[in-house]
mmCIF file of C-alpha atoms and ligand atoms in Angstrom:
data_model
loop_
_atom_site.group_PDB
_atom_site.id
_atom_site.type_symbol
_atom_site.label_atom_id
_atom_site.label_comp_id
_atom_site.label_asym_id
_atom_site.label_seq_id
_atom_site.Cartn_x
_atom_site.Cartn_y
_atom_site.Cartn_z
ATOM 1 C CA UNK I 1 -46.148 -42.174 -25.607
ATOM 2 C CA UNK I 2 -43.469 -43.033 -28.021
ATOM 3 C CA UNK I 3 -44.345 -44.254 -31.765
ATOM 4 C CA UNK I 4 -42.677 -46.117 -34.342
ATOM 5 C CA UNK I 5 -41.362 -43.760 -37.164
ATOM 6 C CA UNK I 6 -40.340 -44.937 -40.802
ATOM 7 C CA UNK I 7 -36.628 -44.571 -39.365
ATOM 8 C CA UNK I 8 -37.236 -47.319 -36.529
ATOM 9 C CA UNK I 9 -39.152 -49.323 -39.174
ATOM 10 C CA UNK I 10 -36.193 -49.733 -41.400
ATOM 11 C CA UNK I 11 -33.819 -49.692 -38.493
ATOM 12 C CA UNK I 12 -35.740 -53.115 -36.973
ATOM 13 C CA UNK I 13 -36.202 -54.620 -40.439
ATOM 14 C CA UNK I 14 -31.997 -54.450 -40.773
ATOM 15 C CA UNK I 15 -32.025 -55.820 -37.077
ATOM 16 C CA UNK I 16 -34.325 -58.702 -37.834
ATOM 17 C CA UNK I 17 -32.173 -59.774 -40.843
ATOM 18 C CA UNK I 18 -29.037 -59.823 -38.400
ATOM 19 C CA UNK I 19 -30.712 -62.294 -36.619
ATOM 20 C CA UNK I 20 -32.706 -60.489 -34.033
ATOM 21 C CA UNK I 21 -36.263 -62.701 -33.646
ATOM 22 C CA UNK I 22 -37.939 -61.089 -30.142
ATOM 23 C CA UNK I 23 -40.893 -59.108 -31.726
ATOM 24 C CA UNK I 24 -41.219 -56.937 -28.195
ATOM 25 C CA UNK I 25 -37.151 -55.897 -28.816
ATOM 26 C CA UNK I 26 -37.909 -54.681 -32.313
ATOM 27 C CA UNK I 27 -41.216 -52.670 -31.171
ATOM 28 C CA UNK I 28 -39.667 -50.759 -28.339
ATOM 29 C CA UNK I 29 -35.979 -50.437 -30.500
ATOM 30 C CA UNK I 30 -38.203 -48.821 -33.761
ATOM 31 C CA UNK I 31 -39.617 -46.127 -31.514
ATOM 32 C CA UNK I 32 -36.653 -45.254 -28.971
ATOM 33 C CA UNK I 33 -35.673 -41.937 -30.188
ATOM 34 C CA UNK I 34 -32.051 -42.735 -30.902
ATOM 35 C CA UNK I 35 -31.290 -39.265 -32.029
ATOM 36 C CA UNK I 36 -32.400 -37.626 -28.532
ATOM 37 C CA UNK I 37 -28.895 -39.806 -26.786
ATOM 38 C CA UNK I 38 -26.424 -39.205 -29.368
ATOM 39 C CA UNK I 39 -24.128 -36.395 -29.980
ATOM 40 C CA UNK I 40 -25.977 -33.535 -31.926
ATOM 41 C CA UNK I 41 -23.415 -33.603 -34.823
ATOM 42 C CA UNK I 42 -24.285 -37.582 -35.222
ATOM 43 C CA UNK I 43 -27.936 -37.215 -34.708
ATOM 44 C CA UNK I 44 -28.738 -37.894 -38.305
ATOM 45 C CA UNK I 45 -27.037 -41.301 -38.123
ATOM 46 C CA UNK I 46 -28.856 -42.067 -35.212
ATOM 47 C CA UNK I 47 -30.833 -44.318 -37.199
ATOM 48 C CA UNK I 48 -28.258 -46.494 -38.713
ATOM 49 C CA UNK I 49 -26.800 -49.261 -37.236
ATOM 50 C CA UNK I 50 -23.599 -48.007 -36.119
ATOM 51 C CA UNK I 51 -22.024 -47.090 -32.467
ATOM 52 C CA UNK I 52 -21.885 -42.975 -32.185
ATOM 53 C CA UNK I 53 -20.247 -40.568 -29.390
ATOM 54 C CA UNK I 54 -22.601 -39.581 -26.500
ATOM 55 C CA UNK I 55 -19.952 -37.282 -25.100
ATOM 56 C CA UNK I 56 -16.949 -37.551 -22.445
ATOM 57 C CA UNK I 57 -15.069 -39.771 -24.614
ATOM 58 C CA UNK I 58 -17.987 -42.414 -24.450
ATOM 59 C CA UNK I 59 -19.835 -44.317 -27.277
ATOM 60 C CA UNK I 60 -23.454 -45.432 -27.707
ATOM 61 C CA UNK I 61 -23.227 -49.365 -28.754
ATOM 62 C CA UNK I 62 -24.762 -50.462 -32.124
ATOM 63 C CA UNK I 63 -28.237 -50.597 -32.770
ATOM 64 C CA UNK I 64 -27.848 -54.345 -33.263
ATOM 65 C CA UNK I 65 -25.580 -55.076 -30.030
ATOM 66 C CA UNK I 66 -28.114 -52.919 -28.244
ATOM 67 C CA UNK I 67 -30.804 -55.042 -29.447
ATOM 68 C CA UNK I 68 -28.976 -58.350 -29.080
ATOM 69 C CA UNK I 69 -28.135 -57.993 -25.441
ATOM 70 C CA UNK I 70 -31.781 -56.940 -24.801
ATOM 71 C CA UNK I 71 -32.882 -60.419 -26.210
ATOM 72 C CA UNK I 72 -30.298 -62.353 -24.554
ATOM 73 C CA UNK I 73 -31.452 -60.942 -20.794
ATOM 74 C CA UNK I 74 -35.066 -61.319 -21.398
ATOM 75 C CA UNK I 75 -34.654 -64.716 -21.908
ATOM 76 C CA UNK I 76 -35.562 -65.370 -18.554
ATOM 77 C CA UNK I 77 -38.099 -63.386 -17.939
ATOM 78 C CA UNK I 78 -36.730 -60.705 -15.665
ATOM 79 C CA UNK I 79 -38.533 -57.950 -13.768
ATOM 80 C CA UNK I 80 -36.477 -56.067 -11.524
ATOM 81 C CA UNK I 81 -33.180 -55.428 -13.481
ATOM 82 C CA UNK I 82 -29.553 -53.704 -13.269
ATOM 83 C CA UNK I 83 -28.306 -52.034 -15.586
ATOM 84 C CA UNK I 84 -24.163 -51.213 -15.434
ATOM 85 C CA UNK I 85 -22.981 -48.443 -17.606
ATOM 86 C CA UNK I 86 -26.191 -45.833 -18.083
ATOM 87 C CA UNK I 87 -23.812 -43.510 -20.561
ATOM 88 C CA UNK I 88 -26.448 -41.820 -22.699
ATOM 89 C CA UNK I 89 -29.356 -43.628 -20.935
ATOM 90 C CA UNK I 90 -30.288 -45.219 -24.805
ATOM 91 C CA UNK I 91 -29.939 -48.947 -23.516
ATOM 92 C CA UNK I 92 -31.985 -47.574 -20.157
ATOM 93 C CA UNK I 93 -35.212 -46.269 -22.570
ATOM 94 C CA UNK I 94 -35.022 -49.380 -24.181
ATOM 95 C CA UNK I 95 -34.864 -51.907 -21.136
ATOM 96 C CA UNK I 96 -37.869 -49.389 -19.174
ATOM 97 C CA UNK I 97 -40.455 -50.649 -22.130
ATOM 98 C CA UNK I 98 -39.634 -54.762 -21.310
ATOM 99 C CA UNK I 99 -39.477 -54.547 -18.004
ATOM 100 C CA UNK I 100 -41.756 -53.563 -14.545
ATOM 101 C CA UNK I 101 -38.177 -51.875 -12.888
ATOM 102 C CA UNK I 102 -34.681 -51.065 -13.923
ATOM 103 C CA UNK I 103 -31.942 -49.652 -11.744
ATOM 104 C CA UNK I 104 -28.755 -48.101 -13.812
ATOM 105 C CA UNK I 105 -25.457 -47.001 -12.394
ATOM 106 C CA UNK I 106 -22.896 -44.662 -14.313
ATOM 107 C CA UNK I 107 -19.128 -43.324 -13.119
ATOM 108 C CA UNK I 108 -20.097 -40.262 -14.595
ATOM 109 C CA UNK I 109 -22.019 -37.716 -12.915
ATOM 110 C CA UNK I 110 -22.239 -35.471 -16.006
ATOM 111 C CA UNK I 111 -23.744 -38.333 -17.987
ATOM 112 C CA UNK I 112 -25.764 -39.591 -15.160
ATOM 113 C CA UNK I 113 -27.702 -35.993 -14.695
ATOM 114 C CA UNK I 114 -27.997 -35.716 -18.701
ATOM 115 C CA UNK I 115 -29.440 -39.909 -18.905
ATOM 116 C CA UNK I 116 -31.673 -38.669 -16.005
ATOM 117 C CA UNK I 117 -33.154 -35.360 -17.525
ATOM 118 C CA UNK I 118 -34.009 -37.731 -20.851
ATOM 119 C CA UNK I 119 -35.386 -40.461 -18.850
ATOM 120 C CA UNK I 120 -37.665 -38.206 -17.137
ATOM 121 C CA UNK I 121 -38.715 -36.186 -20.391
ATOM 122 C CA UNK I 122 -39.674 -39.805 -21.976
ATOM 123 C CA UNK I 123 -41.654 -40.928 -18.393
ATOM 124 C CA UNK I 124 -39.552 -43.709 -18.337
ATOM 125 C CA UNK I 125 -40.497 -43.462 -14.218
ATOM 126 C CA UNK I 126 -39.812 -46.948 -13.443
ATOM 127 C CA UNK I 127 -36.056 -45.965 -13.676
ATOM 128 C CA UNK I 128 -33.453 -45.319 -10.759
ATOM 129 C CA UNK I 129 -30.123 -44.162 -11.313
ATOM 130 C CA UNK I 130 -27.193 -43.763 -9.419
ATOM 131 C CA UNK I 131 -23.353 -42.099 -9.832
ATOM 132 C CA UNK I 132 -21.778 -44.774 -8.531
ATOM 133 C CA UNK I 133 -19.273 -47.561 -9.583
ATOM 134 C CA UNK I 134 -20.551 -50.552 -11.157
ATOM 135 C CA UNK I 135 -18.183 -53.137 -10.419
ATOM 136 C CA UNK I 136 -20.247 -52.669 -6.492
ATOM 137 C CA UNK I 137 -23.521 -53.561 -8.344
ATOM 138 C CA UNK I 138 -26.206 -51.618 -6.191
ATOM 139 C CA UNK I 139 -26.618 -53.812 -3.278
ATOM 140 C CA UNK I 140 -29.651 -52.149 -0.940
ATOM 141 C CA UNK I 141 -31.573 -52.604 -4.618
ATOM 142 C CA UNK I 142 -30.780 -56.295 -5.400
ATOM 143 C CA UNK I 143 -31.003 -58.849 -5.754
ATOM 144 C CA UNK I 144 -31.896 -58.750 -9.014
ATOM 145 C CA UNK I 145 -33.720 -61.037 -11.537
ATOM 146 C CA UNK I 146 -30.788 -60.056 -14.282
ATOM 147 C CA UNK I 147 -28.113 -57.805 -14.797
ATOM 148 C CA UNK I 148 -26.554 -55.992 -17.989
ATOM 149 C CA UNK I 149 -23.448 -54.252 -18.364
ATOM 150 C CA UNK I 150 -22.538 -52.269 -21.104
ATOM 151 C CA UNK I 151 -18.460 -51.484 -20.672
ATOM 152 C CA UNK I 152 -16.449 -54.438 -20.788
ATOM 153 C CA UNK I 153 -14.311 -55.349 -17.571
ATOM 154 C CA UNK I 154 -11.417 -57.364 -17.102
ATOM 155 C CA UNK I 155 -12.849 -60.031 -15.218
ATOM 156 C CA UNK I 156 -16.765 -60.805 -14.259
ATOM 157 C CA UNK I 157 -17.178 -58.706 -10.915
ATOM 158 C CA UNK I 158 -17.759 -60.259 -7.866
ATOM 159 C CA UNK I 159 -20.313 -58.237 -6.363
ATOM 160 C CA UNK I 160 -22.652 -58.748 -9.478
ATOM 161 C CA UNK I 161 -22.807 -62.218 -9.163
ATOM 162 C CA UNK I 162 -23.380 -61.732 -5.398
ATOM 163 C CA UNK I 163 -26.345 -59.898 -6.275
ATOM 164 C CA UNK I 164 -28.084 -62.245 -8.822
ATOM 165 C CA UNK I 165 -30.956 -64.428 -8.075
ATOM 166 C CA UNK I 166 -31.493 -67.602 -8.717
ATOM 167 C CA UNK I 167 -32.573 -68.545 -12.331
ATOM 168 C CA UNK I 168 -31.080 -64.884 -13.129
ATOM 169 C CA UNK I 169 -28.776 -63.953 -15.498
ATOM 170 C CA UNK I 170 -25.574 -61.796 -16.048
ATOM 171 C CA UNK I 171 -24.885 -60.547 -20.066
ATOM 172 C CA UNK I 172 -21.798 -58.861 -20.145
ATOM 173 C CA UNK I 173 -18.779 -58.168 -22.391
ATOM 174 C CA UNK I 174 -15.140 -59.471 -20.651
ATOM 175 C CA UNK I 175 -11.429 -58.812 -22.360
ATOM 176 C CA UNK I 176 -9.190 -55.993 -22.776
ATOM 177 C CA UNK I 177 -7.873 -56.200 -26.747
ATOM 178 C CA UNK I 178 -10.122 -59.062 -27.497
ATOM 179 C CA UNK I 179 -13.899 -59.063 -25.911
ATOM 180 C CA UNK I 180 -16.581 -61.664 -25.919
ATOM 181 C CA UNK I 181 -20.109 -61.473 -24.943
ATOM 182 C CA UNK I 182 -21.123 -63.365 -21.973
ATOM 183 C CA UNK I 183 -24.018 -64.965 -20.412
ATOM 184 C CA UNK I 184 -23.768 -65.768 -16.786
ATOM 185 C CA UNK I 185 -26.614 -67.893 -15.155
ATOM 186 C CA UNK I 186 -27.032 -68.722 -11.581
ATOM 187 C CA UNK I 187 -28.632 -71.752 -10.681
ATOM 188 C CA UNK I 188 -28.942 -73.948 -7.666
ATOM 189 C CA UNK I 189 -25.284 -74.845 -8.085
ATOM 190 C CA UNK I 190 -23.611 -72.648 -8.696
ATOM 191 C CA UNK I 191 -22.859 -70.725 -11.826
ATOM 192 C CA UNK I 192 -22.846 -71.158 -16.297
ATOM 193 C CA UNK I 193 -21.197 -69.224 -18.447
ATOM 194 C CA UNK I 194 -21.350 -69.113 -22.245
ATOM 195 C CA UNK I 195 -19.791 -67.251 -24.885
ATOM 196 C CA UNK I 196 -22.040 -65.173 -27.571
ATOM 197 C CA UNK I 197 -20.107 -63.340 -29.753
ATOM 198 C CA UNK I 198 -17.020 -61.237 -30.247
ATOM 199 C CA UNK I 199 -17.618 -57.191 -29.115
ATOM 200 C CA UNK I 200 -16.028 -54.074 -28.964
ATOM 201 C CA UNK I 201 -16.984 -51.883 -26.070
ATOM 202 C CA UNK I 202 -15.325 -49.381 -23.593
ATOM 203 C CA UNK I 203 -14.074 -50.129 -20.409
ATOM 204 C CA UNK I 204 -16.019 -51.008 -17.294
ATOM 205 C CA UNK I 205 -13.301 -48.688 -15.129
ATOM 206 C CA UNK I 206 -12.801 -50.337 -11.350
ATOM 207 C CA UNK I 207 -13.017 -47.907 -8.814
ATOM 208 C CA UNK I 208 -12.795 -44.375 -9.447
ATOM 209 C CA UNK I 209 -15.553 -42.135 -10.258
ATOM 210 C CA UNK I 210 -15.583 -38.952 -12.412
HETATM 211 N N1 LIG E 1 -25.435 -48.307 -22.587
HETATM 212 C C1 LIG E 1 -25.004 -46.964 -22.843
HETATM 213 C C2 LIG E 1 -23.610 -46.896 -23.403
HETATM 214 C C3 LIG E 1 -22.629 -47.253 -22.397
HETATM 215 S S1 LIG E 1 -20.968 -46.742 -22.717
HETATM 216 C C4 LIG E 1 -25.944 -46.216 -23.775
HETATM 217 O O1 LIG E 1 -26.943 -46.799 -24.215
HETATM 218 O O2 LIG E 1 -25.679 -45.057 -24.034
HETATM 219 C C5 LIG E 1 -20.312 -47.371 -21.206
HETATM 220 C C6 LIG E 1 -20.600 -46.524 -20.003
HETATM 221 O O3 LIG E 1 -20.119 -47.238 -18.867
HETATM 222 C C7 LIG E 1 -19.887 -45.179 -20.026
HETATM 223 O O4 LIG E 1 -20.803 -44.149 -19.869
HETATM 224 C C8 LIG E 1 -18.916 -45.279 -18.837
HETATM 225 O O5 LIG E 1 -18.727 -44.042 -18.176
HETATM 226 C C9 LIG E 1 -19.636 -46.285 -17.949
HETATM 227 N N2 LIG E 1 -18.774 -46.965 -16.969
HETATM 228 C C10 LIG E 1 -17.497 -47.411 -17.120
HETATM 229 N N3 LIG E 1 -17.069 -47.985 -15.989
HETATM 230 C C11 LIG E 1 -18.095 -47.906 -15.096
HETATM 231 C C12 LIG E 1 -18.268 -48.338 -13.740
HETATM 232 N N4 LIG E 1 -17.323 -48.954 -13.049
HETATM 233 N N5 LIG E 1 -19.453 -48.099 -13.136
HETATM 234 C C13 LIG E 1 -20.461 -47.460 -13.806
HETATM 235 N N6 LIG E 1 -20.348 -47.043 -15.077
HETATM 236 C C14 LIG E 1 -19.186 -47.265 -15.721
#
């Protein structure tokens, strides 16, 4: 049972003045252990609101991004969820509190096995991850109610979409040099996007795993 330490206190209190308002976000953000994802020689910035190495040349996003996307996709309400991009499995932790089932899918295995192990020490059981490439979705799991991904890719993926229920939603950063934050909804027509906010994030790589 995780509990809010001084550390997530202050971290949420910075969060809420950036603009953050869902109360459930802040909760679950001021008791993920944030030092348990990040590189050991980082862990005792794990509490600021900055983006850190998790190892294999990847980063953990800011506190506030993390936090921000969370909001966006609970918007409607989702239960069964996707998450694109597992990395450290930080973003994972967080999403298992809000929601009743989250699937996550990483390119690589290393970092799939590590997010795993931490998942499991924090009984975050409502979690199922797969090495796999992300711009597939997971399809024999969808569809889903929304989806998050947490690289940004060139161009929204097909197969997401595909895989999207009605009334769902698809947040998701899209550019090479200059990203934006997107949110994709399906409804009985067809398909709305709208622009958040610039981002800076890896890339969601198409095809090859590692
Ligand atoms: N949300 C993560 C950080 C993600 S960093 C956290 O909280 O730690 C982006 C991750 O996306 C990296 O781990 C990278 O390996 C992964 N990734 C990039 N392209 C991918 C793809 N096509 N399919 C699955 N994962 C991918």
């Amino acid at each position: 049972m995780l509990e809010i330490t001084p550390a997530g206190l202050a971290l949420a209190k910075t969060l809420k003045t950036m603009g953050i308002t869902n109360q459930s976000v802040l909760d679950v953000m001021a008791k993920t252990p944030r030092h348990w994802f990040v590189d050991e020689a980082f862990s005792h910035q794990a509490w600021e609101n900055t983006a850190l190495p998790i190892g294999q040349g990847q980063t953990i996003s800011q506190p506030y991004i993390v936090a921000k996307m969370t909001e966006l996709l609970l918007e409607s309400n989702p239960q069964h969820i996707l998450e694109v991009g597992t990395g450290s499995g930080y973003q994972t932790t967080v999403l298992s509190q809000l929601v009743a089932s989250v699937c996550t899918i990483e390119r690589i295995k290393n970092l799939k096995f590590q997010a795993r192990r931490k998942l499991n020490r924090l009984d975050c059981h409502n979690v199922s991850c797969k090495h796999g490439d992300g711009w597939q979705g997971w399809q024999t799991k969808g569809p889903f109610d929304a989806i998050i991904v947490t690289a940004a890719a060139s161009s929204v993926p097909e197969a997401l979409l595909d895989q999207l229920k009605e009334g769902g939603r698809l947040v998701i950063p899209v550019g090479d040099t200059e990203q934006m934050l997107k949110v994709v909804t399906r409804d009985t027509t067809g398909f709305i996007s709208r622009t958040i906010e610039t981002v800076r994030f890896v890339p969601l790589i198409n095809g090859e795993l590692a």
